[in-house]
Short mmCIF file of C-alpha atoms in Angstrom, two decimals:
data_model
loop_
_atom_site.label_atom_id
_atom_site.label_comp_id
_atom_site.label_asym_id
_atom_site.label_seq_id
_atom_site.Cartn_x
_atom_site.Cartn_y
_atom_site.Cartn_z
CA MET Z 1 3.88 -96.24 201.11
CA SER Z 2 0.09 -95.27 199.84
CA PRO Z 3 0.16 -91.79 198.50
CA ILE Z 4 -2.20 -89.34 200.71
CA ILE Z 5 -5.13 -88.21 199.74
CA ILE Z 6 -6.53 -84.81 200.90
CA ILE Z 7 -10.18 -83.67 200.55
CA PHE Z 8 -10.69 -79.75 200.36
CA VAL Z 9 -13.88 -79.02 200.66
CA ARG Z 10 -14.68 -75.20 199.91
CA GLU Z 11 -17.66 -72.68 201.30
CA ASN Z 12 -20.17 -72.17 199.31
CA HIS Z 13 -21.28 -68.90 197.40
CA GLY Z 14 -24.32 -68.55 196.02
CA ASP Z 15 -27.64 -69.81 196.35
CA ASN Z 16 -27.99 -73.57 195.23
CA VAL Z 17 -24.43 -73.72 194.45
CA PRO Z 18 -22.74 -77.66 195.85
CA LYS Z 19 -20.01 -77.52 198.02
CA ASN Z 20 -16.97 -78.07 195.98
CA LYS Z 21 -14.78 -81.62 196.88
CA ILE Z 22 -12.14 -81.71 195.01
CA HIS Z 23 -9.63 -84.45 195.00
CA MET Z 24 -6.22 -83.99 195.47
CA SER Z 25 -3.13 -86.29 195.83
CA ALA Z 26 -0.34 -85.73 197.20
CA GLU Z 27 1.68 -86.75 193.87
CA ASN Z 28 -0.31 -83.63 191.96
CA PRO Z 29 -1.52 -81.68 193.94
CA PHE Z 30 -3.68 -79.87 191.89
CA PHE Z 31 -5.03 -82.32 189.40
CA HIS Z 32 -6.00 -85.37 190.49
CA VAL Z 33 -7.73 -87.75 187.77
CA VAL Z 34 -11.40 -87.09 188.20
CA HIS Z 35 -12.58 -89.80 186.36
CA GLU Z 36 -10.88 -93.34 187.92
CA ARG Z 37 -10.71 -96.33 185.35
CA PHE Z 38 -12.04 -99.87 185.55
CA THR Z 39 -10.76 -102.45 187.40
CA THR Z 40 -9.86 -105.67 185.49
CA ALA Z 41 -13.36 -107.72 186.78
CA GLU Z 42 -15.75 -104.50 186.52
CA ALA Z 43 -14.49 -104.28 182.78
CA ILE Z 44 -15.42 -107.16 182.07
CA GLU Z 45 -18.66 -107.09 183.78
CA GLU Z 46 -19.62 -103.71 182.08
CA ALA Z 47 -18.84 -105.56 178.70
CA LYS Z 48 -20.82 -108.39 179.29
CA ARG Z 49 -24.13 -105.98 179.66
CA CYS Z 50 -23.60 -105.38 176.34
CA LEU Z 51 -26.89 -106.84 174.29
CA GLN Z 52 -25.01 -106.98 170.64
CA CYS Z 53 -27.96 -105.59 168.86
CA LYS Z 54 -27.66 -106.36 165.09
CA LYS Z 55 -28.45 -102.83 164.53
CA PRO Z 56 -25.23 -101.25 166.56
CA THR Z 57 -26.38 -97.71 167.05
CA CYS Z 58 -23.42 -96.58 169.21
CA VAL Z 59 -21.85 -97.09 165.63
CA THR Z 60 -23.75 -94.80 163.82
CA GLY Z 61 -23.39 -92.52 166.86
CA CYS Z 62 -19.29 -92.66 166.54
CA PRO Z 63 -17.91 -89.84 164.46
CA ILE Z 64 -15.02 -92.62 163.09
CA SER Z 65 -17.54 -95.51 163.03
CA ASN Z 66 -15.67 -97.87 165.54
CA ASP Z 67 -16.40 -101.56 165.66
CA ILE Z 68 -18.25 -100.82 169.33
CA PRO Z 69 -19.84 -104.25 169.61
CA ASP Z 70 -16.97 -106.37 168.61
CA PHE Z 71 -14.56 -104.98 170.57
CA ILE Z 72 -16.70 -105.29 173.59
CA HIS Z 73 -17.34 -108.70 173.03
CA GLN Z 74 -13.94 -109.35 173.08
CA LEU Z 75 -13.21 -107.77 176.30
CA SER Z 76 -16.28 -109.59 177.37
CA MET Z 77 -14.58 -112.77 176.90
CA GLY Z 78 -10.45 -111.08 178.04
CA ASN Z 79 -9.09 -111.19 174.88
CA MET Z 80 -7.54 -108.03 175.06
CA GLY Z 81 -5.17 -108.03 172.52
CA THR Z 82 -8.03 -109.14 170.23
CA ALA Z 83 -10.51 -106.06 171.57
CA MET Z 84 -6.96 -103.50 171.25
CA SER Z 85 -6.57 -104.33 167.49
CA ILE Z 86 -10.26 -103.58 166.52
CA LEU Z 87 -9.76 -100.50 168.08
CA ASN Z 88 -6.56 -100.16 165.90
CA GLN Z 89 -8.68 -100.20 162.72
CA LYS Z 90 -10.18 -97.29 163.52
CA SER Z 91 -8.69 -95.20 166.01
CA ASN Z 92 -4.92 -94.29 166.58
CA LEU Z 93 -5.44 -92.50 169.97
CA PRO Z 94 -8.39 -95.13 172.11
CA ALA Z 95 -6.87 -93.98 175.42
CA ILE Z 96 -7.48 -90.19 174.62
CA CYS Z 97 -10.81 -91.04 172.66
CA GLY Z 98 -12.40 -92.65 175.66
CA ARG Z 99 -11.46 -89.74 178.40
CA VAL Z 100 -12.33 -86.54 176.20
CA CYS Z 101 -15.02 -87.56 173.73
CA PRO Z 102 -18.53 -86.35 174.09
CA HIS Z 103 -19.49 -90.03 175.15
CA GLU Z 104 -22.82 -88.92 175.92
CA ARG Z 105 -23.57 -87.34 172.52
CA GLN Z 106 -22.15 -89.82 170.44
CA CYS Z 107 -21.97 -93.84 170.76
CA GLN Z 108 -22.73 -93.76 174.33
CA GLY Z 109 -26.02 -91.40 174.06
CA HIS Z 110 -26.94 -93.86 170.91
CA CYS Z 111 -26.67 -97.15 173.03
CA ILE Z 112 -30.15 -98.89 173.06
CA LEU Z 113 -29.56 -98.88 177.00
CA GLU Z 114 -29.40 -95.09 177.45
CA LYS Z 115 -33.61 -95.50 176.80
CA LYS Z 116 -33.55 -97.27 180.54
CA GLY Z 117 -31.15 -94.43 181.59
CA ASN Z 118 -27.95 -97.30 181.89
CA PRO Z 119 -26.09 -97.09 178.78
CA ILE Z 120 -22.77 -99.27 178.75
CA GLN Z 121 -19.96 -97.09 179.56
CA ILE Z 122 -18.25 -97.40 176.24
CA GLY Z 123 -15.59 -94.78 176.95
CA LYS Z 124 -14.14 -96.20 180.26
CA LEU Z 125 -14.34 -99.62 178.37
CA GLU Z 126 -11.78 -97.90 175.38
CA CYS Z 127 -9.65 -96.20 178.06
CA PHE Z 128 -9.31 -100.02 180.01
CA VAL Z 129 -8.56 -101.29 176.77
CA ALA Z 130 -6.17 -98.97 175.56
CA ASP Z 131 -4.46 -98.60 179.17
CA PHE Z 132 -4.55 -102.35 179.56
CA ASP Z 133 -2.31 -102.81 176.36
CA SER Z 134 -0.01 -99.96 176.83
CA ASP Z 135 0.91 -101.22 180.54
CA MET Z 136 1.15 -104.65 179.32
CA GLN Z 137 3.05 -103.85 176.05
CA LEU Z 138 0.70 -106.74 174.44
CA THR Z 139 0.20 -104.95 170.87
CA ARG Z 140 3.29 -105.11 168.32
CA GLU Z 141 2.09 -104.55 164.88
CA ARG Z 142 3.12 -106.00 161.72
CA LEU Z 143 3.94 -103.27 159.68
CA PRO Z 144 5.08 -102.93 155.78
CA GLN Z 145 8.24 -101.49 154.16
CA LYS Z 146 7.84 -97.72 154.09
CA THR Z 147 8.43 -97.20 150.31
CA ARG Z 148 4.97 -95.74 149.12
CA GLY Z 149 6.06 -92.38 149.61
CA LYS Z 150 7.42 -89.43 152.13
CA ILE Z 151 4.97 -87.37 153.52
CA ALA Z 152 5.29 -84.54 155.76
CA VAL Z 153 2.74 -83.57 158.94
CA ILE Z 154 3.05 -80.09 160.54
CA GLY Z 155 1.33 -80.69 163.87
CA SER Z 156 1.45 -83.40 166.16
CA GLY Z 157 -2.37 -82.45 167.55
CA PRO Z 158 -5.05 -85.32 166.59
CA ALA Z 159 -5.58 -84.75 163.02
CA GLY Z 160 -1.52 -84.46 162.52
CA LEU Z 161 -1.59 -87.97 164.83
CA THR Z 162 -4.00 -89.34 163.05
CA VAL Z 163 -3.05 -88.78 159.36
CA ALA Z 164 0.63 -90.17 160.66
CA GLY Z 165 -0.51 -93.38 162.29
CA ASP Z 166 -2.81 -93.86 159.29
CA LEU Z 167 -0.08 -93.37 156.73
CA ALA Z 168 2.83 -95.22 158.61
CA ARG Z 169 0.43 -98.36 158.50
CA ALA Z 170 -0.20 -98.04 154.85
CA GLY Z 171 3.68 -98.29 153.71
CA PHE Z 172 4.28 -94.46 153.94
CA ASN Z 173 7.50 -92.88 155.77
CA VAL Z 174 6.32 -90.11 157.67
CA THR Z 175 7.62 -86.94 159.93
CA ILE Z 176 6.08 -85.13 162.13
CA PHE Z 177 7.23 -81.17 162.21
CA GLU Z 178 6.26 -79.50 165.67
CA ALA Z 179 6.86 -76.33 166.53
CA GLN Z 180 6.62 -77.37 170.52
CA PRO Z 181 9.18 -79.10 172.83
CA GLU Z 182 7.24 -82.21 173.01
CA ALA Z 183 4.42 -83.63 170.63
CA GLY Z 184 0.74 -83.39 171.62
CA GLY Z 185 -0.88 -80.09 170.77
CA VAL Z 186 -3.87 -79.36 172.53
CA LEU Z 187 -4.06 -83.15 173.90
CA MET Z 188 -0.68 -82.03 175.42
CA PHE Z 189 -0.79 -78.21 176.27
CA GLY Z 190 -4.74 -77.25 175.74
CA ILE Z 191 -6.51 -80.33 177.95
CA PRO Z 192 -6.46 -80.09 181.59
CA GLU Z 193 -4.40 -83.01 183.38
CA TYR Z 194 -7.52 -84.10 185.58
CA ARG Z 195 -9.62 -84.75 182.30
CA LEU Z 196 -6.65 -86.18 180.34
CA PRO Z 197 -3.28 -87.39 182.03
CA LYS Z 198 -0.25 -86.24 180.05
CA SER Z 199 1.44 -89.72 180.94
CA ILE Z 200 -1.46 -91.24 178.81
CA VAL Z 201 -0.92 -88.62 175.47
CA ARG Z 202 2.74 -89.72 176.08
CA LYS Z 203 1.94 -93.37 175.66
CA GLU Z 204 -0.39 -92.81 172.83
CA ILE Z 205 2.32 -90.94 171.21
CA ALA Z 206 5.15 -93.48 171.80
CA LYS Z 207 2.60 -95.80 169.90
CA ILE Z 208 2.71 -93.68 166.95
CA GLU Z 209 6.09 -93.49 167.39
CA ALA Z 210 6.58 -96.89 167.15
CA LEU Z 211 4.65 -97.24 163.86
CA GLY Z 212 7.82 -95.92 162.44
CA VAL Z 213 6.65 -92.02 162.38
CA ASN Z 214 9.70 -90.08 162.99
CA PHE Z 215 9.36 -86.50 165.11
CA ARG Z 216 11.10 -83.56 164.88
CA LEU Z 217 10.68 -81.19 167.61
CA ASN Z 218 11.14 -77.32 168.17
CA THR Z 219 10.92 -77.36 164.44
CA VAL Z 220 8.66 -74.21 163.29
CA VAL Z 221 7.33 -74.16 159.50
CA GLY Z 222 6.17 -70.46 158.85
CA PRO Z 223 8.64 -67.52 159.27
CA GLY Z 224 12.00 -68.09 160.67
CA GLY Z 225 11.75 -71.72 160.07
CA LEU Z 226 11.11 -74.38 157.06
CA THR Z 227 8.63 -73.26 154.56
CA VAL Z 228 6.79 -75.80 152.45
CA ASP Z 229 8.80 -75.14 149.46
CA ARG Z 230 11.55 -76.19 151.51
CA LEU Z 231 9.76 -79.31 152.49
CA PHE Z 232 9.29 -80.50 149.02
CA ALA Z 233 12.60 -79.35 148.00
CA ASP Z 234 13.81 -81.65 150.45
CA GLY Z 235 11.74 -84.57 148.43
CA PHE Z 236 8.66 -85.05 150.41
CA ASP Z 237 5.83 -85.97 148.38
CA ALA Z 238 2.91 -84.23 150.10
CA ILE Z 239 2.38 -82.06 152.79
CA PHE Z 240 -0.35 -82.09 155.91
CA ILE Z 241 -1.25 -79.07 157.50
CA GLY Z 242 -2.68 -79.74 160.83
CA THR Z 243 -2.18 -76.72 163.14
CA GLY Z 244 -5.68 -76.41 164.53
CA THR Z 245 -6.64 -73.44 165.34
CA ALA Z 246 -3.88 -71.66 167.53
CA VAL Z 247 -4.83 -68.11 167.54
CA PRO Z 248 -7.77 -66.85 170.07
CA GLN Z 249 -10.29 -64.60 169.85
CA ASP Z 250 -10.25 -61.71 171.68
CA MET Z 251 -12.85 -58.76 172.90
CA ASN Z 252 -10.36 -55.78 172.10
CA ASP Z 253 -13.46 -53.82 171.22
CA THR Z 254 -14.74 -53.93 174.05
CA PRO Z 255 -13.11 -50.89 176.64
CA GLY Z 256 -10.87 -51.91 178.99
CA ALA Z 257 -9.85 -55.31 177.01
CA HIS Z 258 -5.97 -54.71 177.72
CA LEU Z 259 -6.00 -54.39 181.12
CA ARG Z 260 -3.71 -56.38 183.26
CA GLY Z 261 -5.76 -59.36 184.43
CA VAL Z 262 -7.14 -60.06 181.56
CA SER Z 263 -6.11 -63.02 179.48
CA GLN Z 264 -6.80 -66.17 177.33
CA GLY Z 265 -7.95 -69.06 178.99
CA THR Z 266 -6.16 -71.18 176.56
CA TYR Z 267 -3.00 -69.19 178.21
CA LEU Z 268 -4.14 -70.73 181.82
CA LEU Z 269 -4.23 -73.94 180.57
CA HIS Z 270 -0.63 -73.83 179.15
CA CYS Z 271 0.48 -72.57 181.75
CA VAL Z 272 -0.68 -74.92 183.97
CA SER Z 273 0.45 -77.81 181.93
CA SER Z 274 4.07 -76.26 182.46
CA TYR Z 275 3.41 -76.39 186.18
CA THR Z 276 2.50 -79.81 186.86
CA SER Z 277 5.45 -81.12 184.11
CA GLY Z 278 7.72 -79.02 186.17
CA ALA Z 279 8.82 -76.65 183.57
CA ILE Z 280 7.74 -73.52 185.46
CA GLY Z 281 6.82 -72.92 189.57
CA ARG Z 282 3.89 -72.26 191.01
CA ARG Z 283 4.01 -68.10 191.14
CA LEU Z 284 3.98 -68.04 187.31
CA VAL Z 285 0.51 -69.91 187.27
CA PRO Z 286 -1.68 -67.00 186.78
CA VAL Z 287 -4.44 -67.66 189.44
CA LYS Z 288 -3.76 -67.12 193.21
CA LYS Z 289 -5.73 -68.84 195.78
CA GLY Z 290 -8.56 -66.93 196.93
CA GLU Z 291 -8.91 -64.60 193.70
CA ARG Z 292 -12.05 -63.74 192.49
CA VAL Z 293 -11.94 -65.24 188.69
CA ALA Z 294 -14.45 -64.63 185.56
CA VAL Z 295 -14.47 -67.07 182.50
CA ILE Z 296 -16.08 -65.53 179.56
CA GLY Z 297 -17.53 -68.39 177.52
CA GLY Z 298 -19.49 -71.48 177.21
CA GLY Z 299 -17.66 -74.26 175.43
CA ASN Z 300 -15.67 -77.21 176.75
CA VAL Z 301 -12.77 -74.45 176.62
CA ALA Z 302 -14.11 -72.54 179.04
CA MET Z 303 -15.22 -75.60 181.47
CA ASP Z 304 -11.72 -76.39 181.26
CA THR Z 305 -10.38 -72.81 182.35
CA ALA Z 306 -13.06 -72.30 185.23
CA ARG Z 307 -12.63 -76.22 186.46
CA THR Z 308 -8.63 -75.31 186.56
CA ALA Z 309 -9.13 -72.20 188.15
CA ILE Z 310 -10.91 -73.40 191.08
CA ARG Z 311 -8.56 -76.22 191.22
CA LEU Z 312 -5.54 -73.30 191.69
CA GLY Z 313 -8.20 -71.88 194.80
CA GLY Z 314 -10.13 -69.58 192.76
CA ASP Z 315 -13.24 -68.04 193.68
CA VAL Z 316 -14.65 -68.44 190.14
CA THR Z 317 -17.86 -66.93 187.58
CA VAL Z 318 -18.40 -68.39 184.29
CA VAL Z 319 -19.95 -65.32 182.37
CA TYR Z 320 -22.20 -66.54 179.56
CA ARG Z 321 -23.95 -64.41 177.08
CA ARG Z 322 -26.77 -67.38 176.50
CA ARG Z 323 -28.64 -69.82 178.29
CA GLN Z 324 -27.46 -72.95 179.75
CA GLU Z 325 -29.33 -75.11 177.56
CA ASP Z 326 -27.68 -72.97 174.61
CA MET Z 327 -23.96 -73.89 175.85
CA PRO Z 328 -21.87 -75.74 173.55
CA ALA Z 329 -20.27 -77.36 176.55
CA ILE Z 330 -20.74 -81.11 177.43
CA GLU Z 331 -23.46 -81.39 179.52
CA SER Z 332 -21.28 -83.55 181.59
CA GLU Z 333 -18.63 -80.89 181.80
CA TYR Z 334 -21.26 -78.33 183.25
CA ARG Z 335 -22.81 -80.63 185.68
CA GLU Z 336 -19.44 -81.57 187.09
CA ALA Z 337 -18.25 -77.88 186.62
CA VAL Z 338 -21.60 -76.76 189.07
CA ASP Z 339 -20.65 -79.44 191.67
CA GLU Z 340 -17.02 -78.65 192.32
CA GLY Z 341 -18.16 -75.18 193.25
CA VAL Z 342 -18.24 -72.53 189.18
CA LYS Z 343 -20.59 -70.45 189.73
CA PHE Z 344 -22.58 -69.20 186.47
CA MET Z 345 -23.74 -65.78 184.98
CA TRP Z 346 -26.35 -66.82 182.50
CA GLN Z 347 -27.42 -64.36 179.27
CA SER Z 348 -24.91 -61.95 180.45
CA THR Z 349 -22.47 -59.42 178.58
CA ALA Z 350 -19.09 -57.81 179.51
CA ILE Z 351 -19.10 -54.33 178.35
CA GLU Z 352 -16.59 -52.77 180.02
CA PHE Z 353 -13.31 -53.95 181.74
CA VAL Z 354 -12.91 -51.89 184.83
CA GLY Z 355 -9.84 -51.14 186.21
CA ASP Z 356 -7.79 -49.07 188.67
CA GLU Z 357 -5.17 -46.15 188.73
CA LYS Z 358 -2.48 -49.21 187.78
CA ASN Z 359 -4.07 -50.38 184.88
CA ARG Z 360 -5.01 -53.08 187.10
CA LEU Z 361 -8.50 -55.26 186.33
CA THR Z 362 -10.58 -54.87 189.24
CA ALA Z 363 -14.22 -55.46 187.75
CA LEU Z 364 -16.74 -56.46 184.86
CA HIS Z 365 -19.44 -54.12 184.09
CA LEU Z 366 -21.77 -56.51 182.65
CA ASN Z 367 -25.68 -56.06 181.03
CA THR Z 368 -27.71 -59.06 182.49
CA PRO Z 369 -31.21 -60.03 182.25
CA LYS Z 370 -31.95 -57.38 185.41
CA GLY Z 371 -29.95 -54.94 184.00
CA GLU Z 372 -26.74 -53.22 184.07
CA THR Z 373 -24.50 -54.47 187.05
CA THR Z 374 -20.39 -54.24 187.82
CA VAL Z 375 -19.44 -57.19 189.63
CA ALA Z 376 -15.69 -57.33 190.89
CA PHE Z 377 -13.39 -59.47 189.35
CA ASP Z 378 -9.38 -59.98 190.15
CA ARG Z 379 -8.69 -61.72 186.83
CA VAL Z 380 -10.92 -62.80 183.71
CA PHE Z 381 -9.94 -65.59 181.40
CA LEU Z 382 -11.51 -64.93 177.81
CA ALA Z 383 -12.54 -68.57 176.32
CA ILE Z 384 -14.79 -67.52 173.50
CA GLY Z 385 -13.21 -69.14 170.46
CA SER Z 386 -10.25 -69.32 168.09
CA LYS Z 387 -9.15 -68.89 164.79
CA PRO Z 388 -6.00 -70.57 162.62
CA ALA Z 389 -3.05 -68.55 162.52
CA ASP Z 390 -1.72 -68.05 159.08
CA ARG Z 391 2.49 -68.27 159.50
CA ILE Z 392 2.34 -71.47 156.90
CA VAL Z 393 -0.13 -69.62 154.59
CA SER Z 394 1.90 -66.51 154.75
CA THR Z 395 4.76 -68.48 153.62
CA THR Z 396 3.74 -70.50 150.65
CA SER Z 397 1.94 -69.42 147.41
CA GLY Z 398 -1.19 -71.11 146.44
CA ILE Z 399 -3.37 -71.56 149.58
CA GLU Z 400 -6.03 -69.89 149.59
CA VAL Z 401 -8.19 -69.39 152.55
CA ASP Z 402 -11.92 -68.09 153.43
CA GLU Z 403 -12.56 -64.70 154.65
CA LYS Z 404 -11.82 -65.93 158.44
CA GLY Z 405 -8.62 -67.83 157.70
CA TYR Z 406 -9.60 -71.36 157.41
CA VAL Z 407 -7.71 -73.60 154.86
CA LYS Z 408 -10.04 -73.91 151.44
CA ILE Z 409 -9.73 -77.88 150.64
CA ASN Z 410 -10.89 -80.21 147.92
CA GLU Z 411 -13.53 -83.19 147.47
CA ARG Z 412 -11.09 -84.96 145.49
CA PRO Z 413 -8.27 -85.96 146.09
CA TYR Z 414 -9.82 -84.74 149.34
CA GLY Z 415 -8.41 -82.50 151.90
CA MET Z 416 -6.31 -81.41 149.23
CA THR Z 417 -5.79 -77.59 149.24
CA THR Z 418 -5.75 -75.10 146.20
CA ARG Z 419 -1.82 -75.38 146.52
CA LYS Z 420 -0.97 -79.38 144.69
CA GLY Z 421 0.04 -81.76 146.83
CA VAL Z 422 -0.33 -80.15 149.98
CA PHE Z 423 -3.65 -80.98 152.66
CA ALA Z 424 -4.74 -79.70 155.85
CA GLY Z 425 -7.64 -81.30 158.29
CA GLY Z 426 -8.77 -80.88 161.45
CA ASP Z 427 -9.57 -77.26 163.16
CA VAL Z 428 -7.66 -75.57 160.58
CA VAL Z 429 -10.19 -76.49 158.04
CA HIS Z 430 -13.48 -77.31 159.76
CA ARG Z 431 -13.58 -74.56 162.81
CA PRO Z 432 -12.77 -75.81 166.42
CA GLN Z 433 -14.68 -79.46 166.83
CA THR Z 434 -13.85 -82.33 169.28
CA VAL Z 435 -10.71 -84.43 169.26
CA VAL Z 436 -12.82 -87.33 167.65
CA LEU Z 437 -14.31 -84.82 165.11
CA ALA Z 438 -10.61 -83.67 164.33
CA MET Z 439 -9.33 -87.49 163.97
CA LYS Z 440 -12.46 -88.40 161.36
CA ALA Z 441 -11.81 -85.50 159.05
CA ALA Z 442 -7.50 -86.38 159.37
CA LYS Z 443 -8.68 -90.08 158.49
CA ASP Z 444 -10.18 -89.28 155.25
CA VAL Z 445 -7.81 -86.22 154.59
CA ALA Z 446 -5.07 -89.81 154.99
CA GLU Z 447 -6.98 -91.79 152.35
CA GLY Z 448 -6.81 -88.81 149.80
CA ILE Z 449 -3.37 -88.32 150.73
CA ALA Z 450 -2.59 -92.00 149.90
CA GLN Z 451 -4.58 -92.10 146.32
CA TYR Z 452 -2.68 -88.40 145.32
CA VAL Z 453 0.66 -90.00 146.00
CA ASP Z 454 0.22 -93.50 144.38
CA ALA Z 455 -0.73 -91.82 141.55
CA ILE Z 456 1.71 -89.17 141.29
CA LYS Z 457 4.10 -92.60 141.47
CA LEU Z 458 2.36 -93.67 138.93
CA LEU Z 459 3.01 -90.52 136.54
CA GLU Z 460 6.24 -91.00 137.52
CA ASP Z 461 6.49 -94.37 136.14
CA CYS Z 462 5.15 -93.27 133.00
CA GLY Z 463 7.44 -90.01 132.68
CA LYS Z 464 10.36 -92.78 132.50
CA ASP Z 465 8.76 -93.46 129.16
CA GLY Z 466 8.50 -90.01 127.93
CA ASN Z 467 5.45 -89.42 129.09
CA PRO Z 468 5.45 -86.31 131.23
CA SER Z 469 6.85 -86.80 134.78
CA SER Z 470 4.68 -85.73 137.67
CA ALA Z 471 6.37 -82.56 138.86
CA GLU Z 472 5.67 -81.43 135.65
CA ILE Z 473 2.31 -82.10 135.97
CA ALA Z 474 2.03 -80.53 139.31
CA LYS Z 475 2.66 -77.40 138.18
#
């Protein structure tokens, strides 16, 4: 029997806001994927539109310099395996990048056909190739023996998976340590199902595992768990920290910030991820049908939070301190939020969270372009940024951070911290970025790790002849 598709139309609240039409499937009633992938015929036809430019600006627009014209050319001829091999040369997560990258700012936005308003749909083509490869199990890579060195990767988000994949392909024995019961980090728990289905994340992780990468889940590195020193004692030659920015920014200086009903947008996203996977019940998800919800912030997390809350039946308003054109969120995410019924209050700042006698949020007192006003809300979610946790740094000597807690790294070998043999990359170093930018940084660090371990091994060989050992030099 075919799945039942129900379309809910939510009444319009406010001027010039389109009616919300959110598709909900019987299998996953809240988070049906909003962008369907190409069929085979559609993908090949789209690939044939590529002009195969002599100077492909799409490549310069891609942070990891994917060989876009070549993979599209192979796809246009139906050579799926070859197209996948080309993508694998630069990306460990093509099915994910194809879905969540800001293509309009990167590869697709740099396509020469963008001038005519009809660029090649590069992201959807990347999705198609990666999904086809997973579904048909086409790619079986020839991998080297894992004899080049032993690497520990802390965190299994985009940066950790990228480092692990690159080093495994280069002949390193890699183990990922993940505190959560399932790998994926922000990909699994921080990006909504409608944008990035969890089944896709699991398939990409399975490909990383097939490269020979080991996963140790439910394993904390930090207070009460493993330490960097213990990992070195266990024989790891180098350690990579890819833990991202796990601590959300708060508004504790604003009166009423501790009222019940004020929480983080990432908390909502994590709860919904747990709900859609069956780990918790619907009653534990902190948005009820009909509740008035405010989301404070203007980035992609704010858009994810707002669009998730509206799928849960909330009446959602985004409160942002600047203008629409100043938003860091992807333009398409904003447009789709508007189409789904999310409202926006521009140049508006929360100056007080208003509560009742039961210490429960009832409203936001705001400073707006028209002056101060109070707007009734049942819940407020904060999406104003995040910063790194200090659980690894606090249990490790020699790792320096800046005034905001971001890890300092060296240029040579690239990515090494002030503690020899310990590397870091992604958001924990470069501030919160997109998935592909975290991957780009991680790829550079993977090269630095390989250079470092190779040098250490060479010094160890020299030590056999009476010269100082690598352990002695590293001190």
